[in-house]
XYZ file of C-alpha atoms in Angstrom:
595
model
C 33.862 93.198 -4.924
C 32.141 95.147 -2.090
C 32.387 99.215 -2.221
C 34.901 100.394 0.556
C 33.276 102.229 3.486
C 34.126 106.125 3.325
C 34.347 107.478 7.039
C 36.522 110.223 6.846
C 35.321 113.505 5.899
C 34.636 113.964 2.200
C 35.977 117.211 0.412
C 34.245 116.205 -2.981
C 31.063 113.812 -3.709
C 31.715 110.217 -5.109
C 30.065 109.463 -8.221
C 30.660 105.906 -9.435
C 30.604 105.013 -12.809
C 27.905 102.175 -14.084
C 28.937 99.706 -17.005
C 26.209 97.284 -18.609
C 26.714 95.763 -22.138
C 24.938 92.535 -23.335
C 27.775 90.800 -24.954
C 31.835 90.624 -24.223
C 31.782 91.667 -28.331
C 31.162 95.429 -26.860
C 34.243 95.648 -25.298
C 36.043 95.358 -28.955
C 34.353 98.283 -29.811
C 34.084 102.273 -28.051
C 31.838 101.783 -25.675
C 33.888 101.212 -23.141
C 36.246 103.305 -23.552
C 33.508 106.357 -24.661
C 31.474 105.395 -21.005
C 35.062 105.917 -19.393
C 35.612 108.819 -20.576
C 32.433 110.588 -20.340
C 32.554 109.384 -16.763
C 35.383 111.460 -16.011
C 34.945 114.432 -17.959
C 31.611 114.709 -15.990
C 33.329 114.095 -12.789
C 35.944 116.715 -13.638
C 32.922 119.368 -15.005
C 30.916 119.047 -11.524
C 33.780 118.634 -9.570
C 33.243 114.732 -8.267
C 35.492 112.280 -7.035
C 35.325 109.788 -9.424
C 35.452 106.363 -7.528
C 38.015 104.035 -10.085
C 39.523 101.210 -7.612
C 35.838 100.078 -7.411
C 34.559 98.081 -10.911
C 30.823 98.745 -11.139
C 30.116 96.605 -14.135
C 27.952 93.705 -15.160
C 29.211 92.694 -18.844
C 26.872 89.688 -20.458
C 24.192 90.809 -18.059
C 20.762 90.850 -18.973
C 18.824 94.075 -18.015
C 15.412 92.636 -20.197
C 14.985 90.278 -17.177
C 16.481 91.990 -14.181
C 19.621 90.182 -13.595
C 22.211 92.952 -12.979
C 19.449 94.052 -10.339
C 19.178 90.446 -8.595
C 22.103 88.789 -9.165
C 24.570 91.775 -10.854
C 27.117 94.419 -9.887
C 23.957 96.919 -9.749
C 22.091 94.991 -7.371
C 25.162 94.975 -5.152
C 25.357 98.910 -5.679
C 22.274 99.535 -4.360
C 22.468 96.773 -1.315
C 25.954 98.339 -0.620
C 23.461 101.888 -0.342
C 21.273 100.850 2.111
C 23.936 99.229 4.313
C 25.817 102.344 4.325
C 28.882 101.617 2.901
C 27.932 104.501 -0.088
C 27.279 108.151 1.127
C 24.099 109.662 0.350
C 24.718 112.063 -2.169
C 26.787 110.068 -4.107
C 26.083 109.882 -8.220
C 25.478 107.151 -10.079
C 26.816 108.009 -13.538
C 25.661 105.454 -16.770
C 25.347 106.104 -20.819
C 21.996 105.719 -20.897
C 18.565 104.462 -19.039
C 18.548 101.359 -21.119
C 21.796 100.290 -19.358
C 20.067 100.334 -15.960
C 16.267 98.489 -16.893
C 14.844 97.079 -20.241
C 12.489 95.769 -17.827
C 8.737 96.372 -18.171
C 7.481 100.156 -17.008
C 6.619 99.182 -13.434
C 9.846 97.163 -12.990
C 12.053 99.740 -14.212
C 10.443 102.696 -12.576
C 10.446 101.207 -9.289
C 13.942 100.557 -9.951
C 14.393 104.336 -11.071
C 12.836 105.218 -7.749
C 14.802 102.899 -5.423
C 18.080 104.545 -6.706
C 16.985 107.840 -5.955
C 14.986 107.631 -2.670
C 17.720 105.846 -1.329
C 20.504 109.351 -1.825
C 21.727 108.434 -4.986
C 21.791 110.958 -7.571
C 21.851 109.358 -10.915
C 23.043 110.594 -14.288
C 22.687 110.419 -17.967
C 26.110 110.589 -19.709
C 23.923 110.530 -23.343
C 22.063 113.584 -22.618
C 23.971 115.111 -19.238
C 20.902 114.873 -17.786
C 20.843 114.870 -13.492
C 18.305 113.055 -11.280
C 18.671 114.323 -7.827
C 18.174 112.138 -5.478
C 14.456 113.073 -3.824
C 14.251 116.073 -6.649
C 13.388 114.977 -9.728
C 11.684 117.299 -11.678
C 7.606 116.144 -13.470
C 9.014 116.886 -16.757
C 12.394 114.786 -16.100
C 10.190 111.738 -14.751
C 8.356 111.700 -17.914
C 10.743 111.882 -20.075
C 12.632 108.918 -18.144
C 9.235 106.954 -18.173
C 9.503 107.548 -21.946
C 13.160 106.135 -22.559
C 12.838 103.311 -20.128
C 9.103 102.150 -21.793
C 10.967 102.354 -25.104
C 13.864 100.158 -23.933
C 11.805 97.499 -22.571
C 9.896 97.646 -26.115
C 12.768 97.010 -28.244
C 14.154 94.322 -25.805
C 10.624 92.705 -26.122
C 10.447 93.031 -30.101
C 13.896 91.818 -30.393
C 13.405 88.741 -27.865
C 10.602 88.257 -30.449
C 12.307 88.209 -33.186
C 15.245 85.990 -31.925
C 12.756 83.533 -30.782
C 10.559 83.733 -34.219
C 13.819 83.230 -36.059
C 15.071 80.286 -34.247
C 11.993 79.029 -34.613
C 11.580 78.898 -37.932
C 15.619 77.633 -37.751
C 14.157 74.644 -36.016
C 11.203 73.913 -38.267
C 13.659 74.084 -41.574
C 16.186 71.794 -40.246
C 15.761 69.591 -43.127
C 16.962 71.682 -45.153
C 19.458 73.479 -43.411
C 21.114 72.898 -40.161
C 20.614 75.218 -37.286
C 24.589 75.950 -37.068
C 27.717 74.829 -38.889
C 28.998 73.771 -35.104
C 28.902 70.133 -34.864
C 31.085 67.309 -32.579
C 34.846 66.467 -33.697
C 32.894 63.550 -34.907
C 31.094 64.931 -37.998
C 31.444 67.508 -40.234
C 28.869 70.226 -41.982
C 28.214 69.107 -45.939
C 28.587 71.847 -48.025
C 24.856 72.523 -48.802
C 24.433 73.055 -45.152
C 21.580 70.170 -44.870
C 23.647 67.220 -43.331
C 26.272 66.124 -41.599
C 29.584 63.569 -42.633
C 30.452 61.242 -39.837
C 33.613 60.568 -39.672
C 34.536 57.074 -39.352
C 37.318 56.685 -37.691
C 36.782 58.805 -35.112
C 33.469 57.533 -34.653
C 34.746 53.990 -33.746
C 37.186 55.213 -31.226
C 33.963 57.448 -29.963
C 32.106 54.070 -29.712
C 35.274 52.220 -28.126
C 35.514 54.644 -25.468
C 31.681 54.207 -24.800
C 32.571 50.183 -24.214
C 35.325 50.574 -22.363
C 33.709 53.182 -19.883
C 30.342 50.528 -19.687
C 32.953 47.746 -19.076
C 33.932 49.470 -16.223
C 36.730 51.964 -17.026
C 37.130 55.152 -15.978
C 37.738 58.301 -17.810
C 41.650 58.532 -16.047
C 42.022 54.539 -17.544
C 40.464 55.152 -20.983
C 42.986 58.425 -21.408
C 45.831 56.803 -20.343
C 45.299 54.130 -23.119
C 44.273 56.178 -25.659
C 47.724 57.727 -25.202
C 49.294 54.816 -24.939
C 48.476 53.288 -28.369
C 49.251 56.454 -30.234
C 45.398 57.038 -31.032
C 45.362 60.628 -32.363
C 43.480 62.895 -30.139
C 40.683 65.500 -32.068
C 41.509 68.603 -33.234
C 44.680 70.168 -32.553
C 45.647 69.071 -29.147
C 48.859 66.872 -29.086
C 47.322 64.307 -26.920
C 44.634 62.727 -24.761
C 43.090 64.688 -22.331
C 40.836 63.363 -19.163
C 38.159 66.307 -19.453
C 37.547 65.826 -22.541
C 37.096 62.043 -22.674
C 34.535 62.304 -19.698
C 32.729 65.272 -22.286
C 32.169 62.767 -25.085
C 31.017 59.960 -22.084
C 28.698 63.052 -21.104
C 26.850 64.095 -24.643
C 23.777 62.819 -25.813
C 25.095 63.971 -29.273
C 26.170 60.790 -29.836
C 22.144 59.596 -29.896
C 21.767 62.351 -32.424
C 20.357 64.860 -30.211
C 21.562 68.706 -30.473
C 20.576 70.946 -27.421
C 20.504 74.457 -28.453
C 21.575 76.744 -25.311
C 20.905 80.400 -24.678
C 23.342 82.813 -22.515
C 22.317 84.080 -19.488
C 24.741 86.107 -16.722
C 27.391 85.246 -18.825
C 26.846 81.414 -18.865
C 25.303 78.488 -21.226
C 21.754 77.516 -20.618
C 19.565 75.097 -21.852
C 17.089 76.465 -24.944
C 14.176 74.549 -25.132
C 13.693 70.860 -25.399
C 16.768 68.554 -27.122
C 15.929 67.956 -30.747
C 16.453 64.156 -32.019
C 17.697 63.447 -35.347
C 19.936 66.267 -36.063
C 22.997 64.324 -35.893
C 23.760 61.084 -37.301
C 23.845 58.755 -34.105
C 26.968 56.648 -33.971
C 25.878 54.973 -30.315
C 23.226 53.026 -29.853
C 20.726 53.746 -26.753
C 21.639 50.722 -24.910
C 25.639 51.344 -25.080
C 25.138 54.809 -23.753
C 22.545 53.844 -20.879
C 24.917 50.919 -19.936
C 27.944 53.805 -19.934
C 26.391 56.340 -17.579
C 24.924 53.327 -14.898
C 28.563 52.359 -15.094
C 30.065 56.049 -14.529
C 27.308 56.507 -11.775
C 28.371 53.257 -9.916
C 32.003 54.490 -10.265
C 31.145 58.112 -8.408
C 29.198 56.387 -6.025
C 31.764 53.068 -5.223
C 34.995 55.254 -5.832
C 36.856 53.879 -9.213
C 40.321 54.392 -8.370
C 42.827 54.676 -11.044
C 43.728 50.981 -11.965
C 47.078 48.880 -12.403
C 47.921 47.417 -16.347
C 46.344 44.153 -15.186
C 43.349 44.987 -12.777
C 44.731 42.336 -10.346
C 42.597 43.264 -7.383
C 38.570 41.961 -8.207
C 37.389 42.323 -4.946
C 39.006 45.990 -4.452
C 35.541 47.769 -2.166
C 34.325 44.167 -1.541
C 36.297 42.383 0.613
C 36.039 43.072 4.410
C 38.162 42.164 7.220
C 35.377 39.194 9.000
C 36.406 39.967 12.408
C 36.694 43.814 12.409
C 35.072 44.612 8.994
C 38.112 46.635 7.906
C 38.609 46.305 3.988
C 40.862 43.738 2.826
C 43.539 45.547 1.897
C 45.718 44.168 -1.571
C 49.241 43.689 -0.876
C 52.604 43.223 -3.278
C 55.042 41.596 -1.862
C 56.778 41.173 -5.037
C 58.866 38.336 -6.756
C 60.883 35.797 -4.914
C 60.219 33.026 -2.447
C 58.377 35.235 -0.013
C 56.404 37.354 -2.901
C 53.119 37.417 -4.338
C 50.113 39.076 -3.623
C 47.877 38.691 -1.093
C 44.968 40.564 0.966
C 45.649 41.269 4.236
C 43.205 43.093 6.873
C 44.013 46.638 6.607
C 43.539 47.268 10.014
C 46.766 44.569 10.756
C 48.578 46.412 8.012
C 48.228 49.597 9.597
C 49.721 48.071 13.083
C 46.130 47.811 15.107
C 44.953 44.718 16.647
C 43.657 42.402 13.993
C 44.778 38.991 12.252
C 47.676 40.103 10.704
C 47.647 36.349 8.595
C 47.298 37.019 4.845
C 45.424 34.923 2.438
C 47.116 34.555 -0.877
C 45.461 36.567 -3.443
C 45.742 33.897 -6.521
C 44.273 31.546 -4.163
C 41.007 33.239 -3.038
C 40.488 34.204 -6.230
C 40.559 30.481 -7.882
C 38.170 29.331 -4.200
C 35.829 32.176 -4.697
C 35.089 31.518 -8.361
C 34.736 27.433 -7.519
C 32.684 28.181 -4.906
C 30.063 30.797 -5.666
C 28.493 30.002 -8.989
C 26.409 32.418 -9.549
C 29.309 34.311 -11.082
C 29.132 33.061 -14.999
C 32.926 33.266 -16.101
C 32.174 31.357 -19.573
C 29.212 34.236 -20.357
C 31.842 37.022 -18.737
C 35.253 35.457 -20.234
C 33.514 34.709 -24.064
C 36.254 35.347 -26.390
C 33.710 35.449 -29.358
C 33.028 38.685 -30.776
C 29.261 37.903 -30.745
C 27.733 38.645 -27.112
C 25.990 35.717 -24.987
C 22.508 35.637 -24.789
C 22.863 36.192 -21.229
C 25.417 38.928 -21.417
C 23.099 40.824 -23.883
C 19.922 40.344 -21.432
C 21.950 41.553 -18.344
C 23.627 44.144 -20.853
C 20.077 44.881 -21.743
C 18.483 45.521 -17.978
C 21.296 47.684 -17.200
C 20.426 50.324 -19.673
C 16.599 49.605 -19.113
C 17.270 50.380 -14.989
C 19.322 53.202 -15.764
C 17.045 54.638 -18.313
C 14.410 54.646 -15.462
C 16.477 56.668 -13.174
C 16.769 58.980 -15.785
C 12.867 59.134 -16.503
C 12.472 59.612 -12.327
C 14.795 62.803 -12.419
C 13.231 63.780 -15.609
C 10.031 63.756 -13.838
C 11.118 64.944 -10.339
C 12.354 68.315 -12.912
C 9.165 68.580 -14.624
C 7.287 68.700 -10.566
C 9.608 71.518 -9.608
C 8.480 73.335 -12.966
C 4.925 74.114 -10.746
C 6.442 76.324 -8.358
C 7.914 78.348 -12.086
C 4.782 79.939 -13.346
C 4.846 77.552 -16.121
C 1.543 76.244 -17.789
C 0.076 73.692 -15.651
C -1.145 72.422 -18.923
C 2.185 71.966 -20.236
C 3.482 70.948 -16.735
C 0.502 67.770 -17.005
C 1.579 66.805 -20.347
C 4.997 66.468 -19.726
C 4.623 64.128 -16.457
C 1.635 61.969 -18.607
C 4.784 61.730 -21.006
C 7.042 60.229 -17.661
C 4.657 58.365 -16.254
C 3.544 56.592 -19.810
C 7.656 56.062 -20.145
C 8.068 54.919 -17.300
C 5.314 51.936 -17.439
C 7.002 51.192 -20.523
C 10.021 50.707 -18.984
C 8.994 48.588 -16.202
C 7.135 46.371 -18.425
C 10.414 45.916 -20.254
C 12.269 45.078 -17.306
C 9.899 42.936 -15.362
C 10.281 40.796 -19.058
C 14.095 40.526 -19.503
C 14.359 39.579 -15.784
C 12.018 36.698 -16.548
C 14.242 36.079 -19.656
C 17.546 35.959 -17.986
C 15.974 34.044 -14.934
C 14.850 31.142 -17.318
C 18.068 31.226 -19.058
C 20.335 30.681 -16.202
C 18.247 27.795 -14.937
C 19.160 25.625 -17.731
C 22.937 26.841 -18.090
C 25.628 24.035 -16.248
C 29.471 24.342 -16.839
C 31.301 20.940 -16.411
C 34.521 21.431 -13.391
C 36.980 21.059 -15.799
C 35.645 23.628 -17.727
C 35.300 25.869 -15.074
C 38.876 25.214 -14.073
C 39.955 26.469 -17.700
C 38.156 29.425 -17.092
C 39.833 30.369 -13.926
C 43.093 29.647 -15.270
C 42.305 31.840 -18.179
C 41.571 34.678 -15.941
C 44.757 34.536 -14.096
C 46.676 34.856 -16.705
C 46.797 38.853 -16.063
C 49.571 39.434 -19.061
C 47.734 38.615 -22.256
C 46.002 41.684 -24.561
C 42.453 41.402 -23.109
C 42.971 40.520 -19.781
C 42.758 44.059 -18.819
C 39.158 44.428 -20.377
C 37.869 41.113 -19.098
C 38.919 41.428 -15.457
C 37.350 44.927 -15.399
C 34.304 44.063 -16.483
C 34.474 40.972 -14.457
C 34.950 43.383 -11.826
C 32.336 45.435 -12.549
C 30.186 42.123 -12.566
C 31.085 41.281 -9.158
C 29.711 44.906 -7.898
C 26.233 43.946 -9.209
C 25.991 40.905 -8.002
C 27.789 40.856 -4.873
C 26.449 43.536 -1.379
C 28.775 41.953 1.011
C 32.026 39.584 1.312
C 33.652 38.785 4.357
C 37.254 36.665 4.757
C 38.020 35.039 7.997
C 41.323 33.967 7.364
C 41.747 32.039 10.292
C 38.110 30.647 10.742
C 37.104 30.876 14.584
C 40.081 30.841 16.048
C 40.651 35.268 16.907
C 37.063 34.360 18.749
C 38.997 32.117 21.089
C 40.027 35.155 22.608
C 36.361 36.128 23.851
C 36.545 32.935 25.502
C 39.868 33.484 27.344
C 38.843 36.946 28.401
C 35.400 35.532 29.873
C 37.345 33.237 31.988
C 39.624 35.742 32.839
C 36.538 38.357 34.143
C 35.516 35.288 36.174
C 38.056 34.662 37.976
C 38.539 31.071 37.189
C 41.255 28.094 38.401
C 44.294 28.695 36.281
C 44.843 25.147 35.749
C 40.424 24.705 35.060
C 40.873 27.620 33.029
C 44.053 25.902 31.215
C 42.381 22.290 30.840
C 38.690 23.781 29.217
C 40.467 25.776 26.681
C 42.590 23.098 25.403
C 39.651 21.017 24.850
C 37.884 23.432 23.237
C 41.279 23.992 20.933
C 40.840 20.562 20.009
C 37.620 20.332 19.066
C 37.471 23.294 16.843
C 40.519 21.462 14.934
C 38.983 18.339 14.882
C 35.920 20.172 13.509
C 38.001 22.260 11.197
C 36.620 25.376 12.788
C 40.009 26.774 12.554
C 39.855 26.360 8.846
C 40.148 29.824 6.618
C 36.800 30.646 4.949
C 34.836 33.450 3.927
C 30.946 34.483 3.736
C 29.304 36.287 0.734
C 26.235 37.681 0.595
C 24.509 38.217 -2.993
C 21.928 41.049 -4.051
C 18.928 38.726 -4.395
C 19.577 37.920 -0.313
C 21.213 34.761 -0.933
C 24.714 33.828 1.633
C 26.798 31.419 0.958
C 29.508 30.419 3.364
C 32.785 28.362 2.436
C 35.289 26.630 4.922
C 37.932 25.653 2.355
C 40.383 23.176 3.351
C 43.787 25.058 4.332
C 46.282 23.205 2.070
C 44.270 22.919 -1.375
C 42.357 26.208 -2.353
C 39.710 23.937 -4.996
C 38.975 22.155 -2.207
C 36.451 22.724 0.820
C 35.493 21.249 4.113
C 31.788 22.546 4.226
C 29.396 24.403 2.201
C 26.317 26.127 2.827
C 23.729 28.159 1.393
C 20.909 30.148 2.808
C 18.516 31.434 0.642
C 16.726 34.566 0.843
C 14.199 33.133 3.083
C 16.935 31.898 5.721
C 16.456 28.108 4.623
C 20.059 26.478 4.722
C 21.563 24.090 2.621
C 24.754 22.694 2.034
C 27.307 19.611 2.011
C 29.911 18.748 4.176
C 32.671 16.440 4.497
C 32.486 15.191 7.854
C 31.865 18.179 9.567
C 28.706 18.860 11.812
C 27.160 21.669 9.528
C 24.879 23.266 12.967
C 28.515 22.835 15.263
C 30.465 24.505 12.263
C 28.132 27.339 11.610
C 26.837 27.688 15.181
C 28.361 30.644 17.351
């Protein structure tokens, strides 16, 4: 709140009133209501006008290190003195010099002088002693010097003694824990030396850690929490979003506690995390896989999801002759229902291919079709994890525990420009870089893993054809879980997918409006476009198909034959190198492909 601007003529000086206490605890006490009070008996002695509409106070604001002067109400004062807005001979009125600086001497005399060479007389309320502004007296001056060297002395002893104590808190945490404060997920023994987890709530913990690494976000995961009657922690009568996204968020569920310090009123990290403290009830990997997920979900948009999931391809699928998304459409039951995508672009009325392609079916031709999608590793039904599920489970928390080491050590670099020891500055990027190597060692060898792996994996048709079936049957208990993930699959594998629902034909257009810009015979005009019709039937051109393009550079295009979505007219694969290769069934692959 900025100090109004006084113009008219004053009959009485302003003196403003100056509150500082360290902690909100204060305020349960006197000393706010003692400050008050002496503010306006002095006011009313001297005959001031005691300025009340304007709150001059900075509560949980430290004076040891300056912050009510760089970031406080003070600091605002004083910049609020210099622009005018204050009168000169106004009076600054606070209990005691302590409440201004516990600074060191030169900070807080400089800070003494800046208030008073700027027109500001300032006051004692303690000891009713006056500092006029440009007038203060040798023997007041030293005995200010005095108080404020004394108040930056106990300030330092104290910060000492905090420090010492926590400390030695931290080197006796065998045999007694830091603080009796612990996740809804444990609870203090009664010695004090260890913590209970408590099991129950530690496997719904866990379950919410696999559900959010399968794919589901924090809005999903609450919604079926409350759904199947889990009881939420504590006292709160039900799930709540914030605080499921809090548990996805802690490292406490590695075991790590982070003790935190208050500073301008707010939580701050207190030296490094320390491991071990709690029991851990997550393993690394789970957690790692969990936050790539969540990341992926900020980045991609998540969207909050239908009972079944029925959309896989929701951000993949693109319009293929105007790149619009593909947008999911529910038409319903009945003879004219279903659902379908449909170029959103059509839907909203603009001038696209308004056809629709049957959802069901371009789901069943894109999981034929583009094998590198594993339904029998994603679709298991055994509680035991594939070997290739647990290696690609296993570089996803490897990849994302390198991001974390690179903003780990892009923090520790911006420690240089802190005055911090560029000893300890060295030794904490050694640590990063050491990690780091470690981790790409680590990943360069599960890639290898899951590379050889997949080689010698083959799924028989019919098989594969179970599969599919299996996953569109949306209603049973798990389909919700396997579809996300198999969702969340597609993401990683998949960087583009484009549906041209009624092959080459929209391009016909082009043709007609080139003939058109030429000027050309009618009936010429008629006779070469109806040739040209008939050879893109004959050559199926006019055949729906779509395009997909994988992460490791690979494209695959299908032309799938209109009236049977398991089976295709032409198939080909480029590789990352731009090699192509394919099958066909009577179709002139270069004519088919060929612009």
């Amino acid at each position: 709140m900025n100090p109004p601007i006084w113009r008219f003529p004053l009959t009485k000086p302003l003196a403003y009133s100056y509150v500082r206490m360290s902690t909100d605890i204060q305020l349960k006490g006197d000393s706010l209501r003692r400050q008050s009070e002496r503010s306006k008996k002095y006011a009313e002695d001297h005959n001031l006008q005691l300025v009340e509409d304007f709150r001059l106070e900075d509560i949980g604001v430290s004076a040891f290190k300056g912050d009510n002067v760089s970031s406080g109400a003070l600091g605002k004062f004083l910049d609020a003195v210099k622009a005018g807005r204050i009168p000169k001979g106004s009076y600054l009125l606070v209990e005691s010099f302590d409440r201004l600086s516990r600074q060191k001497l030169n900070a807080s005399v400089a800070l003494f002088f800046d208030i008073t060479s700027n027109g500001i007389n300032l006051v004692t309320l303690s000891d009713n002693q006056l500092y006029k502004a440009g007038e203060a007296e040798f023997a007041q001056l030293i005995m200010s010097i005095v108080v404020m060297a004394r108040a930056n002395e106990e300030s330092e002893i104290k910060s000492q003694r905090l420090s010492a104590a926590w400390g030695a808190k931290r080197r006796a945490i065998g045999d007694k824990k830091l603080t009796g404060l612990c996740p809804a997920w444990l609870e203090l023994s009664d010695d004090r030396k260890s913590f209970r987890v408590i099991d129950d709530r530690a496997q719904i913990v866990r379950r919410i850690f696999e559900d959010s690494a399968s794919g589901q976000g924090s809005f999903v995961i609450t919604r079926r929490l409350n759904d199947v009657g889990i009881p939420a922690f504590g006292r709160s009568n039900g799930w709540v979003q914030s605080y499921v996204t809090k548990i996805l968020q802690t490292r406490a569920v590695l075991g790590e506690f982070q003790p935190h310090t208050k500073q301008n009123g707010k939580r701050i990290p207190f030296g490094d995390p320390i491991p071990g403290y709690y029991p851990q009830i997550v393993d690394e990997e789970l957690f790692l896989r969990a936050q790539f997920a969540r990341g992926k979900r900020r980045i991609e948009g998540g969207g909050r999801k239908g009972e079944a999931l029925r959309n896989l391809f929701t951000h993949l699928a693109k319009c293929g002759y105007c790149g619009a998304p593909m947008h999911f459409l529910n038409k319903g039951f009945g003879p004219g229902g279903g659902t379908y995508l449909k170029c959103s672009q059509a839907l909203r009325g603009l001038d696209c291919v308004s056809t629709p392609w049957r959802y069901q079916d371009f789901e069943r031709s894109f999981f034929l079709y583009v094998k590198e999608i594993d339904l029998g590793e994603i679709l298991a039904a055994s509680a035991t994890k594939s070997e290739a599920i647990a290696l690609d489970d296993r570089l996803t928390s490897l990849k994302e525990k390198r991001h974390q080491l690179e903003v780990q050590r892009e923090l520790t670099y911006a420690l240089i420009n802190q005055a911090i020891s560029i000893d300890f500055v060295s030794a904490k990027l050694r640590e990063c870089e050491n990690d780091l190597a470690g981790v790409d060692v680590q990943i360069t060898d599960v890639e290898l893993q899951l590379s050889e792996f997949r080689e010698q994996q083959s799924i028989s048709p019919d098989e594969l054809h179970r599969l599919i079936d299996q996953l569109q049957e949306t209603e049973g208990p798990d389909a919700f879980a396997q579809r996300t993930m198999l969702a969340g699959r597609l993401r990683d594998i998949v960087s583009d997918l484009r549906l041209d629902i009624e092959g080459t034909k929209p391009r016909l257009k082009k043709a007609e409006a080139l003939f058109d810009q030429a000027a050309t015979n009618p009936l010429e005009r008629q006779s070469i476009l109806e040739v040209i019709e008939r050879t893109n039937i004959e050559a199926k051109r006019y055949n729906r198909s779509f395009t997909v393009v994988l992460a490791d550079g690979i494209s695959r295009k299908i032309v799938l034959n209109n009236d049977d979505p398991t089976d295709f007219v032409a198939e080909v694969t480029v590789d990352a190198a731009g090699n192509p290769a394919g099958s066909d069934r009577g179709a002139d692959l270069e004519t088919l492909f060929g612009p």
